[in-house]
PDB file of C-alpha atoms in Angstrom:
ATOM      1  CA  HIS A   1    -105.990 -46.216 327.136  1.00 83.00           C
ATOM      2  CA  TRP A   2    -104.421 -42.765 327.172  1.00 87.00           C
ATOM      3  CA  LYS A   3    -102.796 -40.575 324.567  1.00 85.00           C
ATOM      4  CA  ASP A   4     -99.297 -40.378 326.054  1.00 90.00           C
ATOM      5  CA  CYS A   5     -97.051 -43.266 327.104  1.00 93.00           C
ATOM      6  CA  PRO A   6     -95.389 -43.081 330.529  1.00 95.00           C
ATOM      7  CA  VAL A   7     -91.681 -42.268 330.198  1.00 95.00           C
ATOM      8  CA  ILE A   8     -89.698 -44.224 332.789  1.00 96.00           C
ATOM      9  CA  ASP A   9     -86.017 -43.694 333.619  1.00 96.00           C
ATOM     10  CA  VAL A  10     -84.536 -47.177 333.392  1.00 96.00           C
ATOM     11  CA  ASP A  11     -81.623 -46.291 335.705  1.00 96.00           C
ATOM     12  CA  SER A  12     -83.893 -45.382 338.612  1.00 97.00           C
ATOM     13  CA  TYR A  13     -86.620 -47.916 337.730  1.00 98.00           C
ATOM     14  CA  ARG A  14     -87.776 -50.267 340.468  1.00 98.00           C
ATOM     15  CA  LEU A  15     -90.349 -53.041 340.278  1.00 98.00           C
ATOM     16  CA  LYS A  16     -92.133 -53.445 343.606  1.00 98.00           C
ATOM     17  CA  VAL A  17     -93.399 -56.870 344.687  1.00 98.00           C
ATOM     18  CA  ASP A  18     -95.494 -56.930 347.850  1.00 98.00           C
ATOM     19  CA  GLY A  19     -98.684 -58.148 349.494  1.00 98.00           C
ATOM     20  CA  GLU A  20     -99.128 -61.783 350.515  1.00 98.00           C
ATOM     21  CA  VAL A  21     -95.408 -62.570 350.296  1.00 98.00           C
ATOM     22  CA  GLU A  22     -92.709 -63.485 352.805  1.00 98.00           C
ATOM     23  CA  ARG A  23     -90.340 -60.792 351.491  1.00 97.00           C
ATOM     24  CA  SER A  24     -91.241 -57.567 349.711  1.00 98.00           C
ATOM     25  CA  LEU A  25     -88.944 -56.873 346.758  1.00 98.00           C
ATOM     26  CA  SER A  26     -87.709 -53.774 344.951  1.00 98.00           C
ATOM     27  CA  LEU A  27     -86.017 -54.962 341.764  1.00 98.00           C
ATOM     28  CA  SER A  28     -83.990 -52.858 339.363  1.00 98.00           C
ATOM     29  CA  TYR A  29     -83.909 -53.416 335.603  1.00 98.00           C
ATOM     30  CA  GLU A  30     -80.483 -55.028 335.976  1.00 97.00           C
ATOM     31  CA  ASP A  31     -81.718 -57.265 338.807  1.00 97.00           C
ATOM     32  CA  LEU A  32     -84.367 -58.647 336.491  1.00 98.00           C
ATOM     33  CA  LYS A  33     -81.971 -59.191 333.598  1.00 96.00           C
ATOM     34  CA  LYS A  34     -79.733 -61.328 335.833  1.00 97.00           C
ATOM     35  CA  LEU A  35     -82.497 -63.916 336.230  1.00 97.00           C
ATOM     36  CA  PRO A  36     -82.817 -66.876 333.785  1.00 97.00           C
ATOM     37  CA  GLN A  37     -84.190 -65.668 330.464  1.00 98.00           C
ATOM     38  CA  LYS A  38     -87.196 -67.067 328.619  1.00 97.00           C
ATOM     39  CA  ARG A  39     -87.712 -66.360 324.913  1.00 97.00           C
ATOM     40  CA  PHE A  40     -90.616 -67.367 322.670  1.00 98.00           C
ATOM     41  CA  GLN A  41     -93.082 -66.074 320.108  1.00 97.00           C
ATOM     42  CA  ALA A  42     -96.574 -65.000 321.140  1.00 97.00           C
ATOM     43  CA  THR A  43     -99.516 -63.541 319.278  1.00 96.00           C
ATOM     44  CA  PHE A  44    -101.204 -60.564 320.904  1.00 92.00           C
ATOM     45  CA  GLU A  45    -104.818 -59.705 320.164  1.00 94.00           C
ATOM     46  CA  CYS A  46    -106.877 -56.895 321.629  1.00 92.00           C
ATOM     47  CA  CYS A  47    -110.122 -58.161 323.143  1.00 91.00           C
ATOM     48  CA  GLY A  48    -111.932 -55.656 320.901  1.00 86.00           C
ATOM     49  CA  ASN A  49    -110.229 -56.767 317.683  1.00 88.00           C
ATOM     50  CA  SER A  50    -112.360 -57.416 314.538  1.00 83.00           C
ATOM     51  CA  PRO A  51    -115.498 -55.695 313.252  1.00 81.00           C
ATOM     52  CA  VAL A  52    -119.061 -56.090 314.469  1.00 81.00           C
ATOM     53  CA  PRO A  53    -121.496 -57.008 311.648  1.00 79.00           C
ATOM     54  CA  GLU A  54    -123.430 -54.036 310.298  1.00 74.00           C
ATOM     55  CA  TYR A  55    -126.789 -55.615 311.106  1.00 69.00           C
ATOM     56  CA  TYR A  56    -125.903 -55.367 314.814  1.00 65.00           C
ATOM     57  CA  THR A  57    -124.354 -51.916 314.771  1.00 57.00           C
ATOM     58  CA  LYS A  58    -127.303 -50.460 312.860  1.00 52.00           C
ATOM     59  CA  SER A  59    -130.005 -52.074 314.967  1.00 51.00           C
ATOM     60  CA  LEU A  60    -128.331 -51.160 318.254  1.00 53.00           C
ATOM     61  CA  ARG A  61    -127.001 -47.783 317.051  1.00 49.00           C
ATOM     62  CA  ILE A  62    -123.578 -48.552 318.479  1.00 51.00           C
ATOM     63  CA  SER A  63    -120.969 -45.847 317.978  1.00 50.00           C
ATOM     64  CA  SER A  64    -118.171 -46.628 320.457  1.00 53.00           C
ATOM     65  CA  VAL A  65    -114.564 -47.016 319.342  1.00 52.00           C
ATOM     66  CA  MET A  66    -114.567 -50.819 319.452  1.00 51.00           C
ATOM     67  CA  GLU A  67    -117.591 -51.059 317.161  1.00 48.00           C
ATOM     68  CA  GLN A  68    -116.035 -48.771 314.523  1.00 56.00           C
ATOM     69  CA  ILE A  69    -113.266 -51.260 313.732  1.00 58.00           C
ATOM     70  CA  LYS A  70    -113.214 -52.217 310.051  1.00 68.00           C
ATOM     71  CA  GLY A  71    -110.536 -54.904 309.927  1.00 75.00           C
ATOM     72  CA  HIS A  72    -108.476 -57.137 312.194  1.00 83.00           C
ATOM     73  CA  GLY A  73    -105.503 -54.864 312.779  1.00 80.00           C
ATOM     74  CA  ILE A  74    -105.436 -54.631 316.574  1.00 85.00           C
ATOM     75  CA  MET A  75    -103.150 -57.627 316.852  1.00 91.00           C
ATOM     76  CA  GLY A  76     -99.688 -58.853 315.986  1.00 93.00           C
ATOM     77  CA  ASN A  77     -97.044 -61.490 316.536  1.00 95.00           C
ATOM     78  CA  ALA A  78     -93.562 -61.039 317.967  1.00 97.00           C
ATOM     79  CA  GLU A  79     -90.726 -62.802 319.734  1.00 98.00           C
ATOM     80  CA  TRP A  80     -90.574 -61.789 323.379  1.00 98.00           C
ATOM     81  CA  ALA A  81     -87.826 -62.249 325.958  1.00 98.00           C
ATOM     82  CA  GLY A  82     -87.856 -61.745 329.697  1.00 98.00           C
ATOM     83  CA  VAL A  83     -87.968 -63.580 332.991  1.00 98.00           C
ATOM     84  CA  SER A  84     -90.562 -65.977 334.302  1.00 98.00           C
ATOM     85  CA  LEU A  85     -92.906 -64.270 336.761  1.00 98.00           C
ATOM     86  CA  LYS A  86     -92.810 -67.516 338.724  1.00 98.00           C
ATOM     87  CA  ASP A  87     -89.087 -66.977 339.443  1.00 98.00           C
ATOM     88  CA  VAL A  88     -89.770 -63.501 340.831  1.00 98.00           C
ATOM     89  CA  LEU A  89     -92.704 -64.678 342.953  1.00 98.00           C
ATOM     90  CA  GLU A  90     -90.640 -67.566 344.323  1.00 98.00           C
ATOM     91  CA  GLN A  91     -87.949 -65.058 345.263  1.00 97.00           C
ATOM     92  CA  ALA A  92     -90.574 -63.124 347.216  1.00 98.00           C
ATOM     93  CA  GLY A  93     -92.117 -66.256 348.739  1.00 98.00           C
ATOM     94  CA  VAL A  94     -95.861 -66.442 348.043  1.00 98.00           C
ATOM     95  CA  LYS A  95     -97.898 -67.122 351.180  1.00 97.00           C
ATOM     96  CA  GLY A  96    -100.563 -69.795 351.389  1.00 96.00           C
ATOM     97  CA  THR A  97    -103.190 -67.063 351.733  1.00 97.00           C
ATOM     98  CA  ALA A  98    -102.559 -65.817 348.165  1.00 97.00           C
ATOM     99  CA  VAL A  99    -105.477 -65.948 345.722  1.00 97.00           C
ATOM    100  CA  GLU A 100    -104.621 -63.563 342.885  1.00 98.00           C
ATOM    101  CA  VAL A 101    -101.765 -61.408 341.663  1.00 98.00           C
ATOM    102  CA  MET A 102    -102.519 -57.820 340.635  1.00 98.00           C
ATOM    103  CA  PHE A 103    -100.324 -55.881 338.209  1.00 98.00           C
ATOM    104  CA  GLU A 104    -100.004 -52.103 338.326  1.00 98.00           C
ATOM    105  CA  GLY A 105     -99.008 -50.078 335.283  1.00 97.00           C
ATOM    106  CA  ALA A 106     -97.505 -46.601 335.330  1.00 97.00           C
ATOM    107  CA  ASP A 107    -100.234 -45.326 332.981  1.00 94.00           C
ATOM    108  CA  HIS A 108    -103.220 -43.527 334.444  1.00 94.00           C
ATOM    109  CA  GLY A 109    -105.785 -40.840 333.698  1.00 91.00           C
ATOM    110  CA  PRO A 110    -109.524 -40.293 333.280  1.00 89.00           C
ATOM    111  CA  ASP A 111    -111.623 -43.086 331.802  1.00 83.00           C
ATOM    112  CA  GLU A 112    -111.373 -42.545 328.055  1.00 76.00           C
ATOM    113  CA  VAL A 113    -115.018 -43.415 327.340  1.00 74.00           C
ATOM    114  CA  VAL A 114    -116.993 -41.161 329.688  1.00 73.00           C
ATOM    115  CA  GLY A 115    -114.300 -39.545 331.838  1.00 73.00           C
ATOM    116  CA  ASP A 116    -115.596 -41.186 335.008  1.00 76.00           C
ATOM    117  CA  PRO A 117    -113.635 -42.005 337.081  1.00 82.00           C
ATOM    118  CA  ALA A 118    -111.608 -38.858 336.611  1.00 87.00           C
ATOM    119  CA  GLU A 119    -108.405 -40.638 337.628  1.00 91.00           C
ATOM    120  CA  VAL A 120    -107.780 -44.373 337.342  1.00 93.00           C
ATOM    121  CA  THR A 121    -104.633 -46.485 337.024  1.00 95.00           C
ATOM    122  CA  TYR A 122    -104.406 -49.354 334.581  1.00 95.00           C
ATOM    123  CA  GLU A 123    -104.437 -52.483 336.740  1.00 97.00           C
ATOM    124  CA  ARG A 124    -105.342 -56.098 335.994  1.00 97.00           C
ATOM    125  CA  SER A 125    -105.071 -59.321 337.971  1.00 98.00           C
ATOM    126  CA  LEU A 126    -104.414 -62.996 337.248  1.00 98.00           C
ATOM    127  CA  PRO A 127    -105.441 -66.088 339.166  1.00 97.00           C
ATOM    128  CA  LEU A 128    -102.500 -67.575 341.022  1.00 97.00           C
ATOM    129  CA  SER A 129    -102.358 -70.599 338.695  1.00 96.00           C
ATOM    130  CA  LYS A 130    -101.791 -68.434 335.601  1.00 97.00           C
ATOM    131  CA  ALA A 131     -99.388 -66.105 337.414  1.00 98.00           C
ATOM    132  CA  LEU A 132     -97.263 -69.120 338.356  1.00 97.00           C
ATOM    133  CA  HIS A 133     -97.295 -70.628 334.863  1.00 97.00           C
ATOM    134  CA  PRO A 134     -93.654 -70.679 333.683  1.00 97.00           C
ATOM    135  CA  ASP A 135     -94.586 -68.962 330.400  1.00 97.00           C
ATOM    136  CA  THR A 136     -96.161 -65.947 332.092  1.00 98.00           C
ATOM    137  CA  ILE A 137     -93.189 -63.624 331.857  1.00 98.00           C
ATOM    138  CA  LEU A 138     -91.970 -60.141 332.645  1.00 98.00           C
ATOM    139  CA  ALA A 139     -90.798 -59.079 329.197  1.00 98.00           C
ATOM    140  CA  TYR A 140     -88.014 -56.579 328.516  1.00 98.00           C
ATOM    141  CA  GLU A 141     -87.305 -57.427 324.858  1.00 98.00           C
ATOM    142  CA  MET A 142     -89.416 -57.539 321.703  1.00 98.00           C
ATOM    143  CA  ASN A 143     -87.945 -59.038 318.526  1.00 98.00           C
ATOM    144  CA  GLY A 144     -84.428 -58.946 319.974  1.00 97.00           C
ATOM    145  CA  GLU A 145     -84.533 -55.270 320.951  1.00 97.00           C
ATOM    146  CA  PRO A 146     -85.444 -53.472 324.188  1.00 97.00           C
ATOM    147  CA  LEU A 147     -89.207 -52.965 324.432  1.00 97.00           C
ATOM    148  CA  PRO A 148     -90.367 -49.970 322.365  1.00 96.00           C
ATOM    149  CA  LEU A 149     -91.925 -47.241 324.490  1.00 96.00           C
ATOM    150  CA  ASN A 150     -95.443 -47.929 323.217  1.00 94.00           C
ATOM    151  CA  HIS A 151     -95.035 -51.626 324.052  1.00 96.00           C
ATOM    152  CA  GLY A 152     -94.260 -50.917 327.708  1.00 97.00           C
ATOM    153  CA  PHE A 153     -90.585 -50.001 328.119  1.00 97.00           C
ATOM    154  CA  PRO A 154     -88.821 -50.899 330.291  1.00 98.00           C
ATOM    155  CA  LEU A 155     -90.937 -53.852 331.465  1.00 98.00           C
ATOM    156  CA  ARG A 156     -94.311 -55.362 330.741  1.00 98.00           C
ATOM    157  CA  LEU A 157     -96.258 -58.401 331.789  1.00 98.00           C
ATOM    158  CA  LEU A 158     -96.786 -60.958 329.026  1.00 98.00           C
ATOM    159  CA  VAL A 159     -99.641 -63.397 329.593  1.00 98.00           C
ATOM    160  CA  ALA A 160     -99.097 -65.914 326.809  1.00 96.00           C
ATOM    161  CA  GLY A 161    -102.303 -67.161 325.205  1.00 96.00           C
ATOM    162  CA  TRP A 162    -104.595 -64.542 326.789  1.00 97.00           C
ATOM    163  CA  TYR A 163    -106.095 -61.356 325.367  1.00 97.00           C
ATOM    164  CA  GLY A 164    -103.704 -58.422 325.219  1.00 95.00           C
ATOM    165  CA  MET A 165    -105.323 -56.269 327.891  1.00 95.00           C
ATOM    166  CA  ASN A 166    -104.088 -58.770 330.489  1.00 97.00           C
ATOM    167  CA  SER A 167    -100.457 -58.054 329.588  1.00 97.00           C
ATOM    168  CA  VAL A 168    -100.012 -54.846 331.600  1.00 98.00           C
ATOM    169  CA  LYS A 169     -97.458 -52.429 330.126  1.00 98.00           C
ATOM    170  CA  TRP A 170     -95.050 -50.049 331.928  1.00 98.00           C
ATOM    171  CA  LEU A 171     -95.169 -52.430 334.870  1.00 98.00           C
ATOM    172  CA  VAL A 172     -94.252 -50.851 338.215  1.00 98.00           C
ATOM    173  CA  GLY A 173     -96.000 -53.007 340.808  1.00 98.00           C
ATOM    174  CA  ILE A 174     -96.865 -56.654 341.462  1.00 98.00           C
ATOM    175  CA  HIS A 175     -99.243 -57.084 344.387  1.00 98.00           C
ATOM    176  CA  VAL A 176    -100.088 -60.564 345.674  1.00 98.00           C
ATOM    177  CA  LEU A 177    -103.633 -60.543 347.068  1.00 98.00           C
ATOM    178  CA  ASP A 178    -105.655 -62.710 349.454  1.00 97.00           C
ATOM    179  CA  HIS A 179    -108.883 -61.773 347.666  1.00 96.00           C
ATOM    180  CA  LYS A 180    -110.342 -61.313 344.202  1.00 96.00           C
ATOM    181  CA  PHE A 181    -109.337 -57.997 342.648  1.00 96.00           C
ATOM    182  CA  GLU A 182    -112.311 -55.968 341.400  1.00 95.00           C
ATOM    183  CA  GLY A 183    -110.623 -52.895 339.966  1.00 94.00           C
ATOM    184  CA  PHE A 184    -112.085 -50.730 337.206  1.00 93.00           C
ATOM    185  CA  TYR A 185    -110.386 -52.536 334.296  1.00 93.00           C
ATOM    186  CA  MET A 186    -111.414 -55.913 335.680  1.00 94.00           C
ATOM    187  CA  THR A 187    -115.105 -55.265 336.297  1.00 92.00           C
ATOM    188  CA  GLN A 188    -116.112 -52.267 334.155  1.00 89.00           C
ATOM    189  CA  ARG A 189    -114.359 -53.105 330.881  1.00 89.00           C
ATOM    190  CA  TYR A 190    -113.692 -56.138 328.705  1.00 91.00           C
ATOM    191  CA  MET A 191    -116.952 -57.967 329.288  1.00 90.00           C
ATOM    192  CA  THR A 192    -120.113 -58.707 327.347  1.00 90.00           C
ATOM    193  CA  MET A 193    -123.669 -59.297 328.498  1.00 90.00           C
ATOM    194  CA  ASN A 194    -124.830 -62.908 328.680  1.00 91.00           C
ATOM    195  CA  LYS A 195    -128.237 -64.173 327.589  1.00 89.00           C
ATOM    196  CA  PRO A 196    -131.043 -62.931 329.855  1.00 89.00           C
ATOM    197  CA  GLY A 197    -131.618 -65.412 332.665  1.00 90.00           C
ATOM    198  CA  SER A 198    -128.037 -66.672 332.676  1.00 92.00           C
ATOM    199  CA  PRO A 199    -126.547 -67.475 336.122  1.00 94.00           C
ATOM    200  CA  GLU A 200    -123.808 -64.911 335.441  1.00 92.00           C
ATOM    201  CA  PRO A 201    -124.927 -61.586 333.905  1.00 92.00           C
ATOM    202  CA  TYR A 202    -121.582 -60.869 332.216  1.00 93.00           C
ATOM    203  CA  ARG A 203    -118.807 -62.744 330.512  1.00 92.00           C
ATOM    204  CA  TYR A 204    -115.256 -61.587 331.276  1.00 93.00           C
ATOM    205  CA  TYR A 205    -112.477 -62.386 328.816  1.00 94.00           C
ATOM    206  CA  THR A 206    -109.211 -64.116 329.559  1.00 95.00           C
ATOM    207  CA  LYS A 207    -108.030 -66.818 327.110  1.00 95.00           C
ATOM    208  CA  LEU A 208    -107.869 -66.128 323.394  1.00 96.00           C
ATOM    209  CA  GLN A 209    -110.747 -67.699 321.467  1.00 95.00           C
ATOM    210  CA  VAL A 210    -110.114 -69.912 318.461  1.00 98.00           C
ATOM    211  CA  LYS A 211    -110.042 -67.645 315.410  1.00 97.00           C
ATOM    212  CA  SER A 212    -108.781 -67.292 311.851  1.00 97.00           C
ATOM    213  CA  ILE A 213    -108.647 -64.599 309.201  1.00 96.00           C
ATOM    214  CA  ILE A 214    -107.898 -64.242 305.512  1.00 96.00           C
ATOM    215  CA  THR A 215    -105.049 -61.776 304.970  1.00 94.00           C
ATOM    216  CA  ASN A 216    -104.683 -62.274 301.202  1.00 95.00           C
ATOM    217  CA  PRO A 217    -106.726 -61.194 299.329  1.00 94.00           C
ATOM    218  CA  VAL A 218    -108.241 -58.133 300.974  1.00 91.00           C
ATOM    219  CA  PRO A 219    -111.972 -57.379 300.681  1.00 90.00           C
ATOM    220  CA  GLY A 220    -112.888 -56.003 297.259  1.00 90.00           C
ATOM    221  CA  GLU A 221    -109.649 -57.095 295.608  1.00 91.00           C
ATOM    222  CA  ILE A 222    -109.850 -58.041 291.924  1.00 93.00           C
ATOM    223  CA  LEU A 223    -108.252 -61.440 291.395  1.00 93.00           C
ATOM    224  CA  PRO A 224    -106.957 -63.038 288.189  1.00 92.00           C
ATOM    225  CA  LYS A 225    -109.073 -65.770 286.636  1.00 89.00           C
ATOM    226  CA  GLY A 226    -105.985 -67.935 286.254  1.00 90.00           C
ATOM    227  CA  GLY A 227    -105.680 -68.632 289.970  1.00 92.00           C
ATOM    228  CA  TYR A 228    -104.594 -67.103 293.261  1.00 95.00           C
ATOM    229  CA  THR A 229    -102.873 -68.282 296.456  1.00 97.00           C
ATOM    230  CA  LEU A 230    -105.046 -67.419 299.423  1.00 97.00           C
ATOM    231  CA  ALA A 231    -103.267 -66.871 302.739  1.00 98.00           C
ATOM    232  CA  GLY A 232    -104.108 -66.095 306.329  1.00 97.00           C
ATOM    233  CA  ALA A 233    -103.528 -66.821 309.991  1.00 97.00           C
ATOM    234  CA  ALA A 234    -105.223 -68.871 312.696  1.00 98.00           C
ATOM    235  CA  TRP A 235    -104.688 -68.857 316.460  1.00 97.00           C
ATOM    236  CA  SER A 236    -106.116 -70.142 319.700  1.00 97.00           C
ATOM    237  CA  GLY A 237    -103.784 -68.917 322.429  1.00 94.00           C
ATOM    238  CA  GLU A 238    -103.040 -71.802 324.741  1.00 95.00           C
ATOM    239  CA  GLU A 239    -104.259 -74.459 322.274  1.00 96.00           C
ATOM    240  CA  ASP A 240    -102.848 -75.587 318.938  1.00 97.00           C
ATOM    241  CA  ILE A 241    -104.775 -75.116 315.707  1.00 98.00           C
ATOM    242  CA  GLU A 242    -105.951 -78.549 314.548  1.00 97.00           C
ATOM    243  CA  LYS A 243    -107.315 -77.526 311.151  1.00 98.00           C
ATOM    244  CA  VAL A 244    -108.308 -74.577 308.983  1.00 98.00           C
ATOM    245  CA  GLU A 245    -111.088 -74.885 306.426  1.00 98.00           C
ATOM    246  CA  ILE A 246    -111.817 -72.616 303.471  1.00 98.00           C
ATOM    247  CA  SER A 247    -115.048 -71.816 301.632  1.00 98.00           C
ATOM    248  CA  MET A 248    -115.418 -69.999 298.306  1.00 96.00           C
ATOM    249  CA  ASP A 249    -119.231 -69.886 298.299  1.00 96.00           C
ATOM    250  CA  GLY A 250    -120.155 -68.045 301.478  1.00 95.00           C
ATOM    251  CA  GLY A 251    -120.010 -71.082 303.751  1.00 96.00           C
ATOM    252  CA  GLN A 252    -122.112 -73.548 301.743  1.00 96.00           C
ATOM    253  CA  THR A 253    -119.196 -75.919 301.179  1.00 97.00           C
ATOM    254  CA  TRP A 254    -115.858 -76.276 302.968  1.00 98.00           C
ATOM    255  CA  SER A 255    -112.499 -77.937 302.343  1.00 97.00           C
ATOM    256  CA  LEU A 256    -109.212 -78.123 304.256  1.00 98.00           C
ATOM    257  CA  VAL A 257    -106.558 -75.563 303.320  1.00 98.00           C
ATOM    258  CA  ASP A 258    -103.595 -76.909 301.353  1.00 98.00           C
ATOM    259  CA  THR A 259    -100.938 -75.907 303.900  1.00 98.00           C
ATOM    260  CA  LEU A 260    -101.205 -75.228 307.636  1.00 98.00           C
ATOM    261  CA  HIS A 261     -97.859 -74.278 309.154  1.00 97.00           C
ATOM    262  CA  PRO A 262     -97.072 -75.284 312.758  1.00 96.00           C
ATOM    263  CA  ARG A 263     -96.895 -72.467 315.265  1.00 96.00           C
ATOM    264  CA  SER A 264     -93.868 -71.403 317.277  1.00 96.00           C
ATOM    265  CA  GLY A 265     -94.439 -71.036 321.003  1.00 96.00           C
ATOM    266  CA  TYR A 266     -97.735 -69.177 321.394  1.00 97.00           C
ATOM    267  CA  SER A 267     -97.724 -67.688 317.887  1.00 97.00           C
ATOM    268  CA  TRP A 268    -100.418 -67.843 315.247  1.00 97.00           C
ATOM    269  CA  SER A 269    -100.300 -70.543 312.561  1.00 97.00           C
ATOM    270  CA  ARG A 270    -100.030 -69.249 309.011  1.00 98.00           C
ATOM    271  CA  TRP A 271    -101.818 -71.034 306.175  1.00 98.00           C
ATOM    272  CA  GLU A 272    -102.034 -70.991 302.347  1.00 98.00           C
ATOM    273  CA  HIS A 273    -104.453 -72.394 299.786  1.00 98.00           C
ATOM    274  CA  ARG A 274    -104.301 -72.384 296.006  1.00 97.00           C
ATOM    275  CA  TRP A 275    -107.614 -71.439 294.405  1.00 96.00           C
ATOM    276  CA  ASN A 276    -108.525 -71.735 290.724  1.00 94.00           C
ATOM    277  CA  PRO A 277    -111.848 -69.915 290.270  1.00 93.00           C
ATOM    278  CA  PRO A 278    -114.280 -71.720 287.959  1.00 92.00           C
ATOM    279  CA  ALA A 279    -115.451 -68.478 286.326  1.00 93.00           C
ATOM    280  CA  ALA A 280    -115.352 -64.713 286.540  1.00 93.00           C
ATOM    281  CA  GLY A 281    -117.675 -63.095 289.068  1.00 94.00           C
ATOM    282  CA  THR A 282    -118.127 -62.147 292.715  1.00 95.00           C
ATOM    283  CA  TYR A 283    -117.224 -64.643 295.415  1.00 96.00           C
ATOM    284  CA  THR A 284    -117.578 -64.671 299.206  1.00 96.00           C
ATOM    285  CA  LEU A 285    -114.522 -66.289 300.782  1.00 97.00           C
ATOM    286  CA  MET A 286    -114.477 -67.570 304.359  1.00 97.00           C
ATOM    287  CA  CYS A 287    -112.078 -69.469 306.606  1.00 98.00           C
ATOM    288  CA  ARG A 288    -112.707 -71.180 309.908  1.00 98.00           C
ATOM    289  CA  ALA A 289    -110.352 -72.760 312.432  1.00 98.00           C
ATOM    290  CA  THR A 290    -110.708 -75.637 314.890  1.00 98.00           C
ATOM    291  CA  ASN A 291    -108.367 -76.024 317.851  1.00 98.00           C
ATOM    292  CA  SER A 292    -106.957 -79.090 319.592  1.00 97.00           C
ATOM    293  CA  LYS A 293    -109.871 -79.102 322.068  1.00 97.00           C
ATOM    294  CA  GLY A 294    -112.387 -79.352 319.206  1.00 97.00           C
ATOM    295  CA  ASP A 295    -113.602 -75.742 319.486  1.00 97.00           C
ATOM    296  CA  THR A 296    -114.544 -74.233 316.105  1.00 98.00           C
ATOM    297  CA  GLN A 297    -115.224 -70.616 315.183  1.00 97.00           C
ATOM    298  CA  PRO A 298    -118.945 -69.758 315.268  1.00 96.00           C
ATOM    299  CA  MET A 299    -120.625 -68.723 312.047  1.00 95.00           C
ATOM    300  CA  ASP A 300    -122.678 -66.045 313.810  1.00 92.00           C
ATOM    301  CA  PHE A 301    -121.769 -63.013 315.916  1.00 90.00           C
ATOM    302  CA  PRO A 302    -121.258 -64.328 319.480  1.00 90.00           C
ATOM    303  CA  ASN A 303    -122.456 -61.256 321.422  1.00 87.00           C
ATOM    304  CA  PRO A 304    -126.018 -60.529 320.250  1.00 85.00           C
ATOM    305  CA  TRP A 305    -127.276 -59.475 323.671  1.00 85.00           C
ATOM    306  CA  ASP A 306    -125.331 -56.225 323.836  1.00 81.00           C
ATOM    307  CA  GLY A 307    -123.638 -55.997 320.431  1.00 80.00           C
ATOM    308  CA  ARG A 308    -120.164 -55.250 321.755  1.00 82.00           C
ATOM    309  CA  GLY A 309    -117.211 -56.575 319.804  1.00 85.00           C
ATOM    310  CA  TYR A 310    -115.224 -58.002 322.702  1.00 90.00           C
ATOM    311  CA  GLY A 311    -114.033 -61.539 321.990  1.00 92.00           C
ATOM    312  CA  ASN A 312    -115.627 -61.576 318.540  1.00 92.00           C
ATOM    313  CA  ASN A 313    -114.271 -64.726 316.871  1.00 94.00           C
ATOM    314  CA  MET A 314    -116.995 -65.345 314.285  1.00 95.00           C
ATOM    315  CA  VAL A 315    -116.264 -66.498 310.732  1.00 96.00           C
ATOM    316  CA  PHE A 316    -115.682 -63.349 308.656  1.00 93.00           C
ATOM    317  CA  PRO A 317    -116.744 -63.063 304.982  1.00 94.00           C
ATOM    318  CA  VAL A 318    -114.348 -61.563 302.413  1.00 94.00           C
ATOM    319  CA  GLU A 319    -115.947 -60.537 299.126  1.00 94.00           C
ATOM    320  CA  VAL A 320    -113.699 -60.502 296.066  1.00 95.00           C
ATOM    321  CA  VAL A 321    -114.145 -60.161 292.329  1.00 94.00           C
ATOM    322  CA  VAL A 322    -112.573 -62.520 289.821  1.00 94.00           C
ATOM    323  CA  GLY A 323    -111.860 -60.731 286.560  1.00 88.00           C
ATOM    324  CA  ASP A 324    -112.236 -61.974 283.000  1.00 81.00           C
ATOM    325  CA  GLN A 325    -108.499 -62.115 282.416  1.00 68.00           C
TER     326      GLN A 325
END
């Protein structure tokens, strides 16, 4: 949220754990590394990843950062290592009065959109059930190396299967609460407006939605007439991907992709499909994923009431040209 990353001295670093616990803790980096290690892959996706269709941005005259995104690049996949948050909370002794766990980052500053508030710390909370899930970890390694500075060195929260903004970086405080946390980055960001008349006016984002993208080819690419191997990724956070379908005619007809690779841990699933175009010309390619719960990507933009791109998991068209050769 801010231009500069906090620089933390690992030798003097302490992680504070307090609130509705039997014992407050102050853990050093070495204290944490002595605990049992967990290691697995996880896909991270920003809640604002993926473009908003032009027909919404033009009609609503949206110009914020999230609505200027052109591709799907605010995401990635890595192998993470750290300690289970559950082990740390059990060390502290969570009281029966606990409801949520709030996580405090070392990063702070003015709100980057309008500058109000003039000073706010990046803080998010989790319900107790997710905080105590054994795969919610305090990560200190990424791809076998200490966390890079811009990924939260020396320690970050990693909420496997949830949108990236939940995984607080540069973690300095864990506060167990007896009430629902309503901080700025819980209630003023990362939500979209629901349909007028809905019981809840806003939707707040936690779990990753089922989603897939085509990574090869890229929009506008000129493909050979003799055939091409399409490729991409599909993910659904806590759920497995059951199937990925592909369309070469803008969604009129669909077929299963040739190969859908199993995921590792909480990673995306990669897929490939061999396509032999029937003729030269312009084609609109699409892919759509279905998860193990039966949820399928929507064909239309899911946030028409306010036009914001948060949680946008619609089916995305990719126009390509097949040449004569």
